[in-house]
XYZ file of C-alpha atoms in Angstrom:
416
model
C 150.562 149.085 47.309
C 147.725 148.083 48.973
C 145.293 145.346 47.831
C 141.346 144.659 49.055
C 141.566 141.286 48.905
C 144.878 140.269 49.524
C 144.917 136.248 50.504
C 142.905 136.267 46.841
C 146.265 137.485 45.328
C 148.492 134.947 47.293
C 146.320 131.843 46.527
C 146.216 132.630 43.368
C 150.081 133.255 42.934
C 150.218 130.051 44.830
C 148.384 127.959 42.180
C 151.291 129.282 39.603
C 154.133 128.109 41.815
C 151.927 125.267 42.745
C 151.710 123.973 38.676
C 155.126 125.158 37.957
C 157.117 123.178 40.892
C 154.811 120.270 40.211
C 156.024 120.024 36.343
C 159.620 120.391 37.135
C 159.284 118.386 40.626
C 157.629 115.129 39.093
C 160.705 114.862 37.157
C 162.284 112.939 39.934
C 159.900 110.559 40.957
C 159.685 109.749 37.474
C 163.632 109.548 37.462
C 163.955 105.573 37.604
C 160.755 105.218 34.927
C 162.330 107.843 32.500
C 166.122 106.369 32.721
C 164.483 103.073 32.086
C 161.867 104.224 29.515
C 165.181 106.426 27.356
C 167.451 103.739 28.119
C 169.725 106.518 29.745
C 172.327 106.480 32.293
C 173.225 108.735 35.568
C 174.995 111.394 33.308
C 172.345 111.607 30.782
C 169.125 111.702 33.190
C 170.964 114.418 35.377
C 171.331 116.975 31.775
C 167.626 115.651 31.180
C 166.347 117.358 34.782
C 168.700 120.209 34.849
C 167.488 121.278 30.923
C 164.928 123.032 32.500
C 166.887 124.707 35.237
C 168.839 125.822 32.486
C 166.694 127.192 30.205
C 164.619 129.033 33.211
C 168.608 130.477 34.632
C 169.217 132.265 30.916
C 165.851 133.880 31.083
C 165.155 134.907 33.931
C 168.770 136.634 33.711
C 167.512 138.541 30.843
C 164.341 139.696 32.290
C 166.377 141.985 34.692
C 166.680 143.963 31.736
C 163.291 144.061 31.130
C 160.326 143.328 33.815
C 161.016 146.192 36.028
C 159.487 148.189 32.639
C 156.240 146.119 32.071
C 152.875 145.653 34.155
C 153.215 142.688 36.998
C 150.235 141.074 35.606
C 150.953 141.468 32.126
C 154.079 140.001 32.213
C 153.092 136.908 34.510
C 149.872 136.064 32.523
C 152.218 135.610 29.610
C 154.812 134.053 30.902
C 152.532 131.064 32.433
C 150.763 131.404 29.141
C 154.051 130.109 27.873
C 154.712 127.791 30.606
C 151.780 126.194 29.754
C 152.353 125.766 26.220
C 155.781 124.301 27.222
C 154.085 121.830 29.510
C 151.795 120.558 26.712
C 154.795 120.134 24.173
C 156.324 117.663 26.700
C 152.847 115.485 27.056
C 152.749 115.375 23.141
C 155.931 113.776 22.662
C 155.293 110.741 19.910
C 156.527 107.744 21.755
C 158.733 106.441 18.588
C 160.763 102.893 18.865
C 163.786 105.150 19.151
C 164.421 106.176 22.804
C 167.220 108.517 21.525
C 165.219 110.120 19.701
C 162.560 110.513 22.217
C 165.088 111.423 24.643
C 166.898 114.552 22.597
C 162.968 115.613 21.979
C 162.500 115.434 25.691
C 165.268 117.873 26.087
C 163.662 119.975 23.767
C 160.086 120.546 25.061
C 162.081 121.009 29.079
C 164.094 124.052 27.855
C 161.448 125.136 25.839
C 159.266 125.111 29.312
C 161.936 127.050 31.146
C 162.673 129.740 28.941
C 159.203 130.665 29.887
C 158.368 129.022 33.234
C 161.677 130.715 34.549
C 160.152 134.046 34.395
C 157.425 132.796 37.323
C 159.058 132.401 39.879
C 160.401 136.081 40.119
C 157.637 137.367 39.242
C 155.347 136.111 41.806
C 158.193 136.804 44.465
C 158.160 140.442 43.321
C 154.296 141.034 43.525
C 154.372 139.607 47.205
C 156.977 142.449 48.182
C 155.368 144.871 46.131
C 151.768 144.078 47.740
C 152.690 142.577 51.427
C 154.634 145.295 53.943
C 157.864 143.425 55.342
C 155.959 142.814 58.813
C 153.525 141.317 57.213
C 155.636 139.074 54.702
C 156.539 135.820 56.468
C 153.117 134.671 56.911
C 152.455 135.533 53.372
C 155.309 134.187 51.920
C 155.064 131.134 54.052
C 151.212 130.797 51.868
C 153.200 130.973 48.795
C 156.020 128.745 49.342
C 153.605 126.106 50.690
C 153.174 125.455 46.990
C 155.888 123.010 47.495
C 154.642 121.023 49.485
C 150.822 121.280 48.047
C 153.122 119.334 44.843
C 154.124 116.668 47.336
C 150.734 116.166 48.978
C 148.616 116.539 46.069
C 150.530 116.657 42.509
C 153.225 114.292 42.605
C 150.803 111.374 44.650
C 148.198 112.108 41.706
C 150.725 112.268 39.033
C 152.478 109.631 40.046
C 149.069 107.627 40.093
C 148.386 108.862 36.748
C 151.653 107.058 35.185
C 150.638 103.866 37.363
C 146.720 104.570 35.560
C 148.102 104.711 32.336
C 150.658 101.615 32.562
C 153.574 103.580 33.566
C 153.437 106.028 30.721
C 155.475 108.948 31.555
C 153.455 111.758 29.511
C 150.280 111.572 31.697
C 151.314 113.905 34.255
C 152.297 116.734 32.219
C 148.782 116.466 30.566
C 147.331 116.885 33.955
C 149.514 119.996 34.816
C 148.355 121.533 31.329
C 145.109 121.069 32.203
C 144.870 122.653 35.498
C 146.813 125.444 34.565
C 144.229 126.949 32.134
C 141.248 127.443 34.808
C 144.467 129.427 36.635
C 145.263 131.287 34.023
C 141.678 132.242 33.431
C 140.712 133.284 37.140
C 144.893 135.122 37.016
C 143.839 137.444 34.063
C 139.980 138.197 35.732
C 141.208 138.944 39.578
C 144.689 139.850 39.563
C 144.706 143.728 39.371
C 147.008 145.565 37.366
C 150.490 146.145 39.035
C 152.471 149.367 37.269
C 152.899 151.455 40.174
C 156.534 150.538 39.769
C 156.972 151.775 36.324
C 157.113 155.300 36.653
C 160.264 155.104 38.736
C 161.843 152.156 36.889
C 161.512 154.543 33.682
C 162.836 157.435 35.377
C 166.389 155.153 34.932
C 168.359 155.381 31.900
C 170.569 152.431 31.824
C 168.702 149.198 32.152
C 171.930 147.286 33.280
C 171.809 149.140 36.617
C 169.799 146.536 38.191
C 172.561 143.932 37.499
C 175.431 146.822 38.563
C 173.548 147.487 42.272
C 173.347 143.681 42.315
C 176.746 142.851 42.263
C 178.090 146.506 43.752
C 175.499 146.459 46.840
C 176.824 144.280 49.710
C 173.614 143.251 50.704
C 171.790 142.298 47.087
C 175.171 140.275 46.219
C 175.323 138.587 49.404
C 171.364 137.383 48.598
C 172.141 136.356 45.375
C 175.149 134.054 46.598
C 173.285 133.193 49.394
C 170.253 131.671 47.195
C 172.870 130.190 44.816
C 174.193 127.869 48.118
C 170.190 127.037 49.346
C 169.751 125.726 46.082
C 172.858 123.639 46.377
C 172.450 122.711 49.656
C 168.596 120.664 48.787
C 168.581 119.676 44.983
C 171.975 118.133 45.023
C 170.112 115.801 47.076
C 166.672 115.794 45.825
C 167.841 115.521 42.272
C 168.296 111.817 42.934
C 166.300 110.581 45.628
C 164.183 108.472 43.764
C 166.303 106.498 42.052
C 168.580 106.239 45.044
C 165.184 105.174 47.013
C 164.745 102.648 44.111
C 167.681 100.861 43.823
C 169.515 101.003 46.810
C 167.103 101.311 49.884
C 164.140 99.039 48.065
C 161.445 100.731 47.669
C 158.412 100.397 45.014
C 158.301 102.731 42.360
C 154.198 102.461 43.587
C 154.966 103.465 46.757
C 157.089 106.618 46.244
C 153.426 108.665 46.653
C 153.621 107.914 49.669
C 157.045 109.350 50.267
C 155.713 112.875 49.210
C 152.409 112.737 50.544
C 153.329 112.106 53.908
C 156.245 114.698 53.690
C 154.164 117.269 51.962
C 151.118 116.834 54.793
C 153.948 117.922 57.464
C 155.208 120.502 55.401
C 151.925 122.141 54.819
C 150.796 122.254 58.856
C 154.356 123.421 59.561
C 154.536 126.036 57.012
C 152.401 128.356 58.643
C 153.520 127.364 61.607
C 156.820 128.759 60.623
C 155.622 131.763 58.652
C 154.377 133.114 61.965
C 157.478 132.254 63.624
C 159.255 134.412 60.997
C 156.934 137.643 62.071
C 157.488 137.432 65.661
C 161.018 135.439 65.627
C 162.593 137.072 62.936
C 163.444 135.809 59.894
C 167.528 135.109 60.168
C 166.758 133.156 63.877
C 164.095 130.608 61.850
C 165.949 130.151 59.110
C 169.313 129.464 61.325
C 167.162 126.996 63.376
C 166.166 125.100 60.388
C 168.845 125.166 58.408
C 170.765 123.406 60.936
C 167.994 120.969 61.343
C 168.252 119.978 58.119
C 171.474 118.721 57.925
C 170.171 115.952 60.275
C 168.003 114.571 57.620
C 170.807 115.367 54.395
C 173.133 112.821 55.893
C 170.692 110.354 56.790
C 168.966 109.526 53.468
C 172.624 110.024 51.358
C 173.902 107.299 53.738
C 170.898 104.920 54.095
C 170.374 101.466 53.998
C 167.839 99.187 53.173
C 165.252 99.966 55.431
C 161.490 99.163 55.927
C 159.272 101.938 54.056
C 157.643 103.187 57.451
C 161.569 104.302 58.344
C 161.912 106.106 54.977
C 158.690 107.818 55.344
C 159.789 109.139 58.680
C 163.110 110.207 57.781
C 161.226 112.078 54.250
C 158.923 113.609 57.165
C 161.593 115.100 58.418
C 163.299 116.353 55.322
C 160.390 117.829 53.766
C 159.849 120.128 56.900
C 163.126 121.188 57.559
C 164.040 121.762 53.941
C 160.627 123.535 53.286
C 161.523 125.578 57.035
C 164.362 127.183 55.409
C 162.809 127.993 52.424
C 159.862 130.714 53.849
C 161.817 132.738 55.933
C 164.712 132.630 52.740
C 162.314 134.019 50.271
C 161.757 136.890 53.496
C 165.233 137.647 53.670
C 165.827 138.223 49.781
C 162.974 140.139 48.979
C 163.847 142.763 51.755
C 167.473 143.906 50.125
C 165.833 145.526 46.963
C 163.679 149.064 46.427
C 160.339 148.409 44.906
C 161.195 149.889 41.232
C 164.475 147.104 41.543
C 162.413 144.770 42.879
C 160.948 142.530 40.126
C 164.661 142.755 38.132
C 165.946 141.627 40.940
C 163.772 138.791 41.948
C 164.373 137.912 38.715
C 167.767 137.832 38.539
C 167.376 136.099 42.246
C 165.115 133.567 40.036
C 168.258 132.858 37.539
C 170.629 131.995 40.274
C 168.160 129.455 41.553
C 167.465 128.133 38.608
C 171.204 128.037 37.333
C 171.737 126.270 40.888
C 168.922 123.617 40.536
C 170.187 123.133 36.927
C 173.929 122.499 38.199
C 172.675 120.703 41.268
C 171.295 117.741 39.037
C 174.832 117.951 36.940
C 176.613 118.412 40.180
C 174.844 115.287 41.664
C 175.238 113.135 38.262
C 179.089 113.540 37.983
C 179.761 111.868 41.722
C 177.218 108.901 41.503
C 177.853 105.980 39.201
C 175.535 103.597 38.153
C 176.418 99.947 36.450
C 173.259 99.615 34.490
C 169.407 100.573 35.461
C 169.100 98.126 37.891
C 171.891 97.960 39.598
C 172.197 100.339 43.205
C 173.444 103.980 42.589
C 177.221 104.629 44.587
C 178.864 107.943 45.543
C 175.334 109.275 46.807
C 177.239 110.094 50.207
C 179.213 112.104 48.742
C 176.522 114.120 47.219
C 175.245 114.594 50.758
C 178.392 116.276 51.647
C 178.594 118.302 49.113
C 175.172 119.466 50.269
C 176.051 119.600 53.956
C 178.648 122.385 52.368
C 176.328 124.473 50.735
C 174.368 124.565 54.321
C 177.317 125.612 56.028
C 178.157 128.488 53.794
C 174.762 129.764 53.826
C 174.853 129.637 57.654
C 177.889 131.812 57.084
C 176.118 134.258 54.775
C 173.255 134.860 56.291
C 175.317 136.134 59.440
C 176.878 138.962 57.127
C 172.859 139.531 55.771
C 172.529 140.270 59.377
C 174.786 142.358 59.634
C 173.750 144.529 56.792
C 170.137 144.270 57.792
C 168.353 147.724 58.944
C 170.601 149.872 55.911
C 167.927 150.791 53.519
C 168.072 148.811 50.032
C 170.279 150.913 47.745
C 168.652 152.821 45.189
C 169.512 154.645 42.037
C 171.763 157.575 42.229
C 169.573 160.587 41.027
């Protein structure tokens, strides 16, 4: 499919990945506020950040059955419709005197935004291949998946500021991600064109499981799917309690954790592209070997840190921010190139559910080798979390050599 103005399309898709990683990301940096805040434990905060993983896993496993059949547009306009409604439910939570209370509701308004904000990421993975040819994709997938680090320069310093602003009250940021979703939604549903060249073939197919049959029969399509499952593993066991572990063992400020994700995010964004062009000309399996090694460096360092000055931590984040984000562009390359276009959005979808269902069980993952005394008292077993991490690395390392393998056989399609 080809598109007139094409850097229109991935901006755009970028400002939906950029609001949806920015609602489930802040949830971190918020970590040692909200365990304080719900009078919660290690155990409890990890279900409270993997809810949403959750949530966004189940449905995005049940749109294989189903987005391959509808309009690209259609179905992303009303899935971030939903998002955004989801978003808004979490800001409105009545602060009662009963943080039990306000912590099952929390709960509540997170898998509420997943069941819809799960949908996204699939979806905006799927009009990329559909729109970009594969010589083409790194760079624009590299615009796309800088989206992440856009929500560590810009959305987690400013939402972080906006608890700070509003005397460390934990619902401010999700008001600010409600509101700049709807000017995105608005300019989505004017510019983005439809997208239902797909359809015709997809409805040619009379079982709607064969999506999920060529994804676990293909060698190639099963080998993605485990091989996201282990690149989720191998950076959200990690992430999914950084801040804390920043907090109460290394010593630094809840105020100065902005800083932590600015300064990482700022690298991330001048090396993204950087890297998406590497992908084009390198080839995506040599980048993402390069930097997957690399960031084991980083993995081990933070999980086994000390207290150190903040100008340390901030170079060591540096670090992990670009060689974590390094991985990810030339990842999203790889997957997206083992499905046919009429596959391609069931698929990515079901691509979607493992990640999800990986960040989800990365939290839990993370939750049940830490202990924690109380709130204030330092976080232990984070090492080992780092290991388990260090793992995941490994066997994607592994995977992506059989990927390589397999690359060149066309994407298996239908039997007619």
């Amino acid at each position: 499919m080809q598109l007139k103005n094409e850097r229109l399309l991935l901006v755009l898709l970028g400002a939906i990945q950029f609001t949806n990683i920015v609602d489930f990301m802040i949830m971190m940096p918020m970590g040692d506020i909200l365990k304080k805040a719900l009078q919660i434990g290690p155990g409890k905060y990890s279900l409270l950040v993997s809810s949403y993983g959750l949530a966004a896993g189940l449905t995005s496993f049940l749109g294989v059955f189903y987005l391959d059949y509808l309009d690209r547009k259609k179905a992303l306009l009303v899935a971030y419709l939903g998002f955004m409604l989801g978003t808004l439910s979490s800001a409105l939570i009545p602060t009662t005197s009963n943080p039990e209370l306000n912590y099952y509701l929390f709960i509540s308004t997170r898998i509420l935004t997943g069941i819809t904000g799960g949908l996204l990421g699939g979806l905006v993975m799927s009009i990329v291949g559909d729109v970009i040819p594969l010589e083409r994709r790194g760079k624009a997938m590299a615009i796309v998946t800088i989206a992440f680090s856009l929500a560590s320069i810009i959305g987690i310093p400013i939402s972080l500021a906006l608890v700070d602003m509003f005397g460390g009250n934990w619902h401010a940021p999700f008001y600010g991600v409600s509101l700049l979703s709807v000017p995105i939604w608005l300019v989505a549903l004017k510019y983005i064109p439809a997208m239902n060249a797909h359809i015709a073939a997809a409805r040619g197919r009379k079982n709607r499981f064969e999506t999920i049959r060529l994804a676990f029969t293909t060698p190639q399509q099963r080998s993605a799917l485990l091989f996201t499952v282990l690149l989720v593993l191998g950076q959200f066991t990690v992430i999914s309690f950084l801040t804390p572990f920043y907090v109460n063992n290394v010593g630094i400020q809840q105020i100065d954790l902005k800083y932590i994700y600015l300064c990482g995010g700022i690298a991330s964004v001048f090396s993204g592209f950087m890297i998406g062009r590497w992908v084009d000309s390198l080839g995506r399996f040599r980048v993402f070997t390069i930097f997957a090694l690399l960031s084991i460096i980083p993995v081990l360092i933070i999980t086994n840190l000390p207290a150190v000055p903040l100008w340390v931590v901030l170079v060591i984040a540096t670090f992990f921010f670009i060689f974590i984000g390094g991985r990810m562009i030339p990842a999203n390359t790889i997957t997206s190139a083992v499905v046919p276009p009429q596959h391609r959005a069931g698929f990515m979808s079901l691509n979607s559910a493992c990640m999800s269902f990986a960040g989800g069980c990365s939290a839990l993952i993370a939750g049940s080798l830490i202990t924690q005394a109380d709130e204030n008292s330092p976080i232990r077993g984070y090492e080992y979390v780092g290991y388990v991490a260090v793992a995941a690395t490994f066997g994607s390392l592994l995977l992506i050599r059989a990927l390589k393998k397999m690359d060149g056989i066309a994407p298996k399609t239908a039997k007619s």
